[in-house]
Every structure is written in C-alpha cells, then in structure tokens.
Short mmCIF file of C-alpha atoms in Angstrom, two decimals:
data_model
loop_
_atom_site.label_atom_id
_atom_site.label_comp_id
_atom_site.label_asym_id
_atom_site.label_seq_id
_atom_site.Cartn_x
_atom_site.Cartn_y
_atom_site.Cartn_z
CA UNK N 189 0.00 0.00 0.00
CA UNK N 190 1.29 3.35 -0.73
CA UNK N 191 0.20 6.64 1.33
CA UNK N 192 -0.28 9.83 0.60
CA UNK N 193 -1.00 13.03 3.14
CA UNK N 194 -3.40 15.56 1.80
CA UNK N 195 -3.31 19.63 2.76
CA UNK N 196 -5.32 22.59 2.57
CA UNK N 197 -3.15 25.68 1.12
CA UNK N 198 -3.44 27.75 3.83
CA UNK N 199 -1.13 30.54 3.72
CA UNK N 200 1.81 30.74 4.48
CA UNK N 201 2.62 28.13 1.63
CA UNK N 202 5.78 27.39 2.56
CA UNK N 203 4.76 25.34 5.43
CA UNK N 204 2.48 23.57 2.67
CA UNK N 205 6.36 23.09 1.04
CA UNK N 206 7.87 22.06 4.78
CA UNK N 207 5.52 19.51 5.41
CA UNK N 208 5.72 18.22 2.02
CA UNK N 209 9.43 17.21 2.37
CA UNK N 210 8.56 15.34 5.85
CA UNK N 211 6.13 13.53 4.42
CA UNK N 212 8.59 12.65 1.27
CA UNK N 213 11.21 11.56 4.04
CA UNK N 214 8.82 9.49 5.89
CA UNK N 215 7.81 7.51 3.35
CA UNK N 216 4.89 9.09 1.55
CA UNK N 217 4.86 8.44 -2.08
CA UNK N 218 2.08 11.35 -2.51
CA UNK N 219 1.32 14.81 -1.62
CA UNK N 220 -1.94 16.33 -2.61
CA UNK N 221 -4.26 19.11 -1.91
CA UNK N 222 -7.46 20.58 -1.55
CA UNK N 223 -8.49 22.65 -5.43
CA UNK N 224 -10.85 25.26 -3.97
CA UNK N 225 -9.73 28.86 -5.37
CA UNK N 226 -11.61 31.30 -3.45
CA UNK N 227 -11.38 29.48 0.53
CA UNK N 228 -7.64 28.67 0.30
CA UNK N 229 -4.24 29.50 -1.78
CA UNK N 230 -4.01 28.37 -5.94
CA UNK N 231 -2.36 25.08 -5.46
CA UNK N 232 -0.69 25.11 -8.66
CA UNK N 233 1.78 27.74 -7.80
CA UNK N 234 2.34 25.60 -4.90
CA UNK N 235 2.62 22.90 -6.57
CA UNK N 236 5.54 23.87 -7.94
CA UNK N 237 7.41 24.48 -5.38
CA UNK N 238 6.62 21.16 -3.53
CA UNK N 239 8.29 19.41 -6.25
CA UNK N 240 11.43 21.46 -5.99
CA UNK N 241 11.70 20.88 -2.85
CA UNK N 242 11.62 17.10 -3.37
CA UNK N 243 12.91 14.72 -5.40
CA UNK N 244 9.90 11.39 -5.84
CA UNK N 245 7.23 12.72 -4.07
CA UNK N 246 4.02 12.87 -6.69
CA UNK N 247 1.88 15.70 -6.38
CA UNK N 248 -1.85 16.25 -7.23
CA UNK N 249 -5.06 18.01 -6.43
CA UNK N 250 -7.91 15.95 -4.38
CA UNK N 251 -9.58 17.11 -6.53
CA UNK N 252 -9.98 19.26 -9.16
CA UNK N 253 -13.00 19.94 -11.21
CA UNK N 254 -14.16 21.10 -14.92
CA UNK N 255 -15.99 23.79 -14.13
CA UNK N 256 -13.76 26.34 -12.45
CA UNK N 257 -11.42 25.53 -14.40
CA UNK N 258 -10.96 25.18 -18.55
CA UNK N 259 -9.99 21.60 -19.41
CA UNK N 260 -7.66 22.42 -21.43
CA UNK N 261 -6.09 24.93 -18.77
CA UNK N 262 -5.41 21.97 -16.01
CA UNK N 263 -4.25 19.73 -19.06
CA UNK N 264 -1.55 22.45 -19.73
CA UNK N 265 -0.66 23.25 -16.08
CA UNK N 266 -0.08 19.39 -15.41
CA UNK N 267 2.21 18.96 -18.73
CA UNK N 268 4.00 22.23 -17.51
CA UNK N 269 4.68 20.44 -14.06
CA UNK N 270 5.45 17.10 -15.48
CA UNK N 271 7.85 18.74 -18.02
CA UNK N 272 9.60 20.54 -15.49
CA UNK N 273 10.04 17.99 -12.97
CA UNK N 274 9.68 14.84 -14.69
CA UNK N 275 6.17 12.92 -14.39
CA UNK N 276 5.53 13.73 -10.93
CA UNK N 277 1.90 14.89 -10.62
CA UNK N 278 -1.88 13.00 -10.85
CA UNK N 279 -5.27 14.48 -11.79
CA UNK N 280 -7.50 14.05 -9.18
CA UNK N 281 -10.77 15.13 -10.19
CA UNK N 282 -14.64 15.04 -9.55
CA UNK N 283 -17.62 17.12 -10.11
CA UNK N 284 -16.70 19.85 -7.99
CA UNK N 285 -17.81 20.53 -4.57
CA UNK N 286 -17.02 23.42 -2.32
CA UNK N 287 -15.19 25.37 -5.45
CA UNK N 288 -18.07 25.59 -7.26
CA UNK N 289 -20.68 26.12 -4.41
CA UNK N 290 -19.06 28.59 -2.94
CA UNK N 291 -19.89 30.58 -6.22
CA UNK N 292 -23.29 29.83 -5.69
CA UNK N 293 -23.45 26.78 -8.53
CA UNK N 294 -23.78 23.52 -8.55
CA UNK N 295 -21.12 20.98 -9.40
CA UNK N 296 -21.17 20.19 -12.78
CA UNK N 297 -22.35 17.07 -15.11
CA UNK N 298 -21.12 13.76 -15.07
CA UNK N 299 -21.22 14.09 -18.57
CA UNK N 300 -18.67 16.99 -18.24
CA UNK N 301 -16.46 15.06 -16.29
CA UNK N 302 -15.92 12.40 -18.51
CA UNK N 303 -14.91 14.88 -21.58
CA UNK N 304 -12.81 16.77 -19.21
CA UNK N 305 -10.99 13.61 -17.84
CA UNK N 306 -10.74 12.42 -21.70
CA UNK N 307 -9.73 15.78 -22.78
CA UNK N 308 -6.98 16.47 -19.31
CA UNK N 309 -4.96 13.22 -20.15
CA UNK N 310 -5.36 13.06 -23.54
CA UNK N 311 -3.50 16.91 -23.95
CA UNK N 312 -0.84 16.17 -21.25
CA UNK N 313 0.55 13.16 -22.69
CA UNK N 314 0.56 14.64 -26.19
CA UNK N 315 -2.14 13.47 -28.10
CA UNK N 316 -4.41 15.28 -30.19
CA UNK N 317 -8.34 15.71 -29.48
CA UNK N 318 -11.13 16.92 -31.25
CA UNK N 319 -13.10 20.76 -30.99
CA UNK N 320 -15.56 22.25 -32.15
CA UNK N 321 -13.45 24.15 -34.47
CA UNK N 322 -10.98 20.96 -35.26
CA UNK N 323 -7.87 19.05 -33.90
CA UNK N 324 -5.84 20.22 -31.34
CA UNK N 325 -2.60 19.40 -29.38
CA UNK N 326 -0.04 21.01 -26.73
CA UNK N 327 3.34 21.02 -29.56
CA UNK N 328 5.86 21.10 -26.77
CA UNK N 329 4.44 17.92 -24.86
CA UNK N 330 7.04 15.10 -25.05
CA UNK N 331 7.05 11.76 -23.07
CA UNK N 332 3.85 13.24 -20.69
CA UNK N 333 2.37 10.64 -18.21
CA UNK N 334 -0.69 12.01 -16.31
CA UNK N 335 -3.24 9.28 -14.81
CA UNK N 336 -6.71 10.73 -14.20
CA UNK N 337 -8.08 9.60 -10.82
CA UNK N 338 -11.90 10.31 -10.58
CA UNK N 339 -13.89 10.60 -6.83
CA UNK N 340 -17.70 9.87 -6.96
CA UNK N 341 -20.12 7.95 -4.43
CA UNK N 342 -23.12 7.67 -6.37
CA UNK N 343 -23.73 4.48 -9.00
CA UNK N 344 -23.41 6.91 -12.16
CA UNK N 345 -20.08 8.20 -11.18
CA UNK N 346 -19.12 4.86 -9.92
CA UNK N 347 -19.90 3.62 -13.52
CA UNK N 348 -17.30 6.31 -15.24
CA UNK N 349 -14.55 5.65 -12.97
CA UNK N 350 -14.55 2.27 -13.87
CA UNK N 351 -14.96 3.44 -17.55
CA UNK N 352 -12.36 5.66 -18.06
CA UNK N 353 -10.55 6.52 -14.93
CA UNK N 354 -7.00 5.49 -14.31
CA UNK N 355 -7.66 5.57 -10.36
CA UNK N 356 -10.98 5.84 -8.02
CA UNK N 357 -10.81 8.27 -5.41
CA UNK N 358 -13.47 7.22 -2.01
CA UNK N 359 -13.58 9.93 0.42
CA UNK N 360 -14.00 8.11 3.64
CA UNK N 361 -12.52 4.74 5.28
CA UNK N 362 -15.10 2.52 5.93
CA UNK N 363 -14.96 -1.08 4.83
CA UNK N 364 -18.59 -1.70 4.13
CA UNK N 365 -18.73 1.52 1.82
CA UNK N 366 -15.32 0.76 0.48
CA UNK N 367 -16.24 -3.17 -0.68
CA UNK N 368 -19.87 -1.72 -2.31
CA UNK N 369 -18.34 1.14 -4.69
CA UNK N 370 -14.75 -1.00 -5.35
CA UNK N 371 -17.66 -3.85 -7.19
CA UNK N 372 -19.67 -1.21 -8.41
CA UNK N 373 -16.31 0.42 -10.42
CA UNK N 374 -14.73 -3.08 -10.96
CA UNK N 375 -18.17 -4.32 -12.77
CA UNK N 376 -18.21 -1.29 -14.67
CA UNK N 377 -14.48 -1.91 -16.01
CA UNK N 378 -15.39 -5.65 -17.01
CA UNK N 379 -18.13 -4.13 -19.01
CA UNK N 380 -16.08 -1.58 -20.75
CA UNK N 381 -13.62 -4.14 -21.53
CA UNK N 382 -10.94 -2.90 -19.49
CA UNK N 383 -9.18 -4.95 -16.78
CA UNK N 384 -10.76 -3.77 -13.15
CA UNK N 385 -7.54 -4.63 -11.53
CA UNK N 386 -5.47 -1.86 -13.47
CA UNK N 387 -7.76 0.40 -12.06
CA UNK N 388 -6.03 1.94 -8.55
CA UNK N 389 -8.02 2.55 -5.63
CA UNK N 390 -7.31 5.56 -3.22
CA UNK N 391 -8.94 5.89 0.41
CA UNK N 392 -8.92 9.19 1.55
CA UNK N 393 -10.14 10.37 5.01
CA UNK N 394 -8.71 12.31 8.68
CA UNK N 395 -6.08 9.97 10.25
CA UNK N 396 -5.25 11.47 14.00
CA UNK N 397 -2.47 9.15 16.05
CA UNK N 398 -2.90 9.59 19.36
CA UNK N 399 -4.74 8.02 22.58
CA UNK N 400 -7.72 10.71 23.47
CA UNK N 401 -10.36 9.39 21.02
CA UNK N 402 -12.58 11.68 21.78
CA UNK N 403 -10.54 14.66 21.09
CA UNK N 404 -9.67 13.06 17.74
CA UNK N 405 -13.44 12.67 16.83
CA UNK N 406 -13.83 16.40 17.78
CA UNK N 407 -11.12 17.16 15.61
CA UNK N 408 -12.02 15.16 13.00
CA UNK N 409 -16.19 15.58 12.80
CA UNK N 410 -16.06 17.94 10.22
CA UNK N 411 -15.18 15.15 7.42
CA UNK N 412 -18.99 13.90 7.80
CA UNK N 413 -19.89 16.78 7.39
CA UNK N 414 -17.85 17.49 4.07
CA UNK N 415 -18.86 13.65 3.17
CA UNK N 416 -22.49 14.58 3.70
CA UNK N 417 -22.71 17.48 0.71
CA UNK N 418 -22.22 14.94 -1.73
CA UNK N 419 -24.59 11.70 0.46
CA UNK N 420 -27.35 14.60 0.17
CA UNK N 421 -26.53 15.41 -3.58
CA UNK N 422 -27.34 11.24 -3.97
CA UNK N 423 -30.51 11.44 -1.89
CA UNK N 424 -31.63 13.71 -3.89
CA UNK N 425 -31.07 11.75 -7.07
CA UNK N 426 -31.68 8.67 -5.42
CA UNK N 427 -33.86 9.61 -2.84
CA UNK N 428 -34.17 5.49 -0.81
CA UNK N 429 -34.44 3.49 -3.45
CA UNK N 430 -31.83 1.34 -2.26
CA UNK N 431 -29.40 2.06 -5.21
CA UNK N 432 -27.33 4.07 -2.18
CA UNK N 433 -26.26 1.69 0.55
CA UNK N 434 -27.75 3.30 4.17
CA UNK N 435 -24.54 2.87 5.83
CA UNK N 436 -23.98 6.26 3.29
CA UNK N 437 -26.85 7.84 3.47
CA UNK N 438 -28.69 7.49 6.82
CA UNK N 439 -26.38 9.53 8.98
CA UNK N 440 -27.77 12.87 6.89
CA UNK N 441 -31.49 12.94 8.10
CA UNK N 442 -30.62 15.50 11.03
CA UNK N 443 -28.38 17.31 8.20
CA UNK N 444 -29.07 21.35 7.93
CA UNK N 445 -27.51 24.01 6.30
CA UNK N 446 -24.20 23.67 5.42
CA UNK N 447 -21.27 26.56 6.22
CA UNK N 448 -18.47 26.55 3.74
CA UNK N 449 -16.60 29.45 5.40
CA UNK N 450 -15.99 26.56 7.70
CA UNK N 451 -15.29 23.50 5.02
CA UNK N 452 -12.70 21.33 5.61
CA UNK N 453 -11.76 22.82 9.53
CA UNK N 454 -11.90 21.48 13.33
CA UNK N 455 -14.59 22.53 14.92
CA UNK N 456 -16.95 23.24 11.92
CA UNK N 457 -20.42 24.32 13.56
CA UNK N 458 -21.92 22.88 10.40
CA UNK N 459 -21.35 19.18 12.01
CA UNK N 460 -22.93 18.85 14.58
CA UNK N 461 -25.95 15.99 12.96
CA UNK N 462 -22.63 13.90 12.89
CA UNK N 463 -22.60 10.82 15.26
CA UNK N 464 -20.05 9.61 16.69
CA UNK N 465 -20.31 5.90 15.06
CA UNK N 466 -20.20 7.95 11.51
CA UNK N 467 -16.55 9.79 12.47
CA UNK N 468 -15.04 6.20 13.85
CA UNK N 469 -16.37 5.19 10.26
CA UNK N 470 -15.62 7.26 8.00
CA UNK N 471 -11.78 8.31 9.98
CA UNK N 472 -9.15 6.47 11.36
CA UNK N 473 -8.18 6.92 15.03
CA UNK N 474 -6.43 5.82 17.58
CA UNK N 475 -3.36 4.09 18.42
CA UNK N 476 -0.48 2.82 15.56
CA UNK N 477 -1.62 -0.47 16.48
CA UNK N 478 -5.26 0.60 15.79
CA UNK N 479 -3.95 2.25 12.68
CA UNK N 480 -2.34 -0.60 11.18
CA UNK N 481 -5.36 -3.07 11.91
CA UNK N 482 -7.69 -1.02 9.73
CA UNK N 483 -5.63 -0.54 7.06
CA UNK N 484 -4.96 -3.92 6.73
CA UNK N 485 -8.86 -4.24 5.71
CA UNK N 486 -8.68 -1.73 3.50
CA UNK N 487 -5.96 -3.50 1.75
CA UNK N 488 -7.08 -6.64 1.74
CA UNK N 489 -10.13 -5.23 0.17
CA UNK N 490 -8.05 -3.92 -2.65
CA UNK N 491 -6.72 -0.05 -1.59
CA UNK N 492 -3.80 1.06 -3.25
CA UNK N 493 -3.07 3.96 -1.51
CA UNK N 494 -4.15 5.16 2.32
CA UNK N 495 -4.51 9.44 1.66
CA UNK N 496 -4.21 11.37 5.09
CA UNK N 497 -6.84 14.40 5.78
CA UNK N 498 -4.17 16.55 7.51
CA UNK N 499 -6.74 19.13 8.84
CA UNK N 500 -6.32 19.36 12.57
CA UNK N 501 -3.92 20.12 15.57
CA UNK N 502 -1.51 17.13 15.40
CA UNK N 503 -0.66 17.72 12.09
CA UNK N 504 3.18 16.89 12.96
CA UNK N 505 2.56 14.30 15.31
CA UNK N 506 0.46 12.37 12.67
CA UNK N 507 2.96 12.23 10.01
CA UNK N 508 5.60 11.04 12.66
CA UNK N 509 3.71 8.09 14.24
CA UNK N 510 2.92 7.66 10.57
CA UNK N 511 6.30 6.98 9.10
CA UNK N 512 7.73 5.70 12.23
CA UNK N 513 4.77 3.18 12.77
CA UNK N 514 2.44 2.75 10.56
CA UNK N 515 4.10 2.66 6.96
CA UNK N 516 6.66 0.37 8.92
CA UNK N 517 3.56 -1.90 10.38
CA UNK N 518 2.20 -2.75 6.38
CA UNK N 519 5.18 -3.27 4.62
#
C-alpha cells in the first residue's frame, strides 16, 4: 500500500512546502491538496514548489474539477509540471464541490467530467483531441504521463470511474462503503472491456495518532460533514431506493444548512448531525496499532493507496507516528 497526506493551502505556503518534504522523508509516495480557489491559496503555484523541494514525491489536487477551471487549462498546467520535474503529478478530479458552491453553482455534469478527464490526459501526454473548431494538441508535450483519478459515491459516477478513470478516489474509510463502490467500479471496467484490476483505488479520510479518542473525533467531525454534501446530492437523485447503501446515506437525516466558510476545519459548527459511530467510520483513530489493523482491511479489500486528511492540531505528530509506525507496520 502506498500513502499519501493531503493539505489545505493555507497561507503561508511554505509550510504547505515544509511539510511536504517530511512527508517525502517518511515515506509518503504522494502529496496532494485541496483545489478550492476562493477558501484557500491556488495550489498550482504551490505545486511547484513542492516538487522542488523534493525529489519522488508525486503531487496532485484531491480534486480538481471542470468547471472552475478550462480543461484544457489543467491539461496544460499538469504537462508544464510534469515537463519541469519529470512525471511527478496525478489528476484528481470530480464534479466539484465546495469550489463551485461557494460561487453559488452547482457541481457540474457527469457528462462533463468524462470529456474533461478524456480531454486532461489526452492533452498532457501529447495526443491530439477533437473541438468544435478541429484538432488540437499542446506542440511542446514530449514523453507526458498524467493518470486521471476520478472521486464519486453515487452508481453513475461509480460507472465512469470504472470506464475511463485510471484511479478511483473514495472519500472516507469505511470497509462496508469501500467493498460496495470497489464492485460497483470493478463491474463497470469488465463491461467496458478494461481490466478492473489496473484500475487503482485511493482511500482518503482524517487519520489522528494519538490516545484521546474523543478529542480526535472532535477534531475530526467535520469530514462527515464534508462527506455529507455529496450523500445529500445522492438522496436527492436517489432519494431510498436502495441504489445508495444506508450505511452512506442514513447519517444525513438530522443534516441542515451547510457553512463553507468553515469547510474542511476542526470545529466546523456545520457538524454537529454527525454521530459519533459515523466519524469512527468514515476516519481512522487511535493508536499505531489501531492504525495498522484497519488498514490492513482496507488492503485486503483492494486499496492502493491510504490518503491522510491533515486538517487538525496534530498535524506533525500524525505524520511522525505515521512513518515511524504505521508505513513500517504494512510493509
């Protein structure tokens, strides 16, 4: 299993570029970020200065989306990256959440996403597409590698991952969730024709290492509550048909307004409908030793890479207990 830390660009960025390197000598083979414009710093930029400051480490937004930004754009940033530092970076992407919202829109299509994931790789490793107005390709692109990994709960977006995506992205850590959209992406590979086991699987969610689990649930409550903006999204489409599993979906019933000025922090007063049961779920906490045991289900249920939520006050602590313990503990 590999492992990856995710941050929020919060300035100043050069801690963003400190903590970057630690995880890089700790054994992290990824480094991503949050891709929401207007609540924290334009990765990108930083971007580029976390892979100066390394040497392996890949980087990547978790995740991008079409909307707020052109296609085309992202396919040219990433080429501009990999060109510089040699094939370092991944295209996270999905629909767009809190970027997009906080603009007062909605995330965009499915549909979209699948031409923009298309179009993204297709431009960055040098291949031509197809506009409105005729063929086009990046001239200067030579020897690009960018895999496209796509996030989605929801059957639909399940189904294009395992289309067309080089890597599914599942915001949260629980088995039951994790073994219901791995099939549902897996199926949808078979069907396409491609083989579901090239396909990588990323887990993403708050790990806190400590002993007080109750101050780690505190610190970590307000991933249900970014979870639950895109459960509701599927009860909405859904509504409880049963095409959702309720270990998703049931947790949102005492869900109210939601508070993006807050998205993504400790103590977000927009998470309060979130049980207990839900952040033991959906996070990992606890001891190495408790650390170790549920990653080992993950990965036996087929997860590529573990992805750290860094967002809360043992930040440093994590990452050490991480690369001291943990990594050590799976491999």
């Amino acid at each position: 299993m590999d492992f990856g830390v995710t941050l929020q660009t919060d300035p100043p960025a050069s801690r963003i570029i400190e903590l970057t390197r630690k995880a890089e000598a700790l054994g992290f083979t990824h480094a991503w970020t949050f891709d929401s414009h207007i609540l924290w710093q334009e990765p990108y930029v930083i971007y580029s200065q976390m892979l100066a400051a390394t040497e392996h480490i890949k980087v990547g937004p978790m995740v991008t989306n079409p909307a707020t930004r052109d296609p085309s754009v992202t396919a040219s940033l990433f080429a501009t990256l990999n060109d510089m530092f040699g094939n370092r970076t991944v295209c996270g992407i999905g629909r767009g959440d809190s970027a997009q919202r906080v603009l007062g829109k909605r995330p965009t299509t499915l549909a979209s996403l699948e031409e923009a994931m298309s179009l993204i790789k297709e431009l960055a490793e040098g291949r031509p597409v197809q506009t409105e107005t005729g063929e086009v390709q990046i001239p200067w692109v030579d020897d690009g590698e960018l895999e496209v990994w796509m996030a989605g709960y929801g059957p639909k977006a399940l189904s294009l991952a395992g289309r067309q995506a080089d890597g599914f992205i599942l915001q949260l850590a629980d088995p039951t969730i994790l073994e219901w959209t791995v099939g549902h992406v897996r199926r949808a590979a078979e069907e396409a024709g491609r083989d579901p086991d090239e396909i990588k699987v990323c887990v993403a969610a708050p790990a806190y290492v400590g002993e007080n689990v109750e101050h780690q649930r505190e610190q970590c409550r307000w991933f249900g509550g970014m979870v639950g903006n895109h459960v509701s999204d599927l009860v909405s489409r859904y509504g409880e048909s049963g095409a959702v599993p309720t270990a998703l979906t049931d947790y949102i019933k005492r869900r109210e307004d939601y508070d993006y000025g807050h998205h993504g922090r400790a103590g977000n007063p927009s998470t309060d409908f979130v049980p207990d049961e839900i952040v033991d779920r959906f996070c990992i906490l606890g001891t190495p030793e408790q650390h170790v045991e549920k990653l080992s289900e993950l990965e036996e249920l087929g997860v590529d890479q573990f992805n750290v939520y860094l967002m809360h006050d043992a930040m440093d602590a994590t990452l050490d207990a991480y690369g001291e313990s943990v990594i050590p503990g799976l491999t």
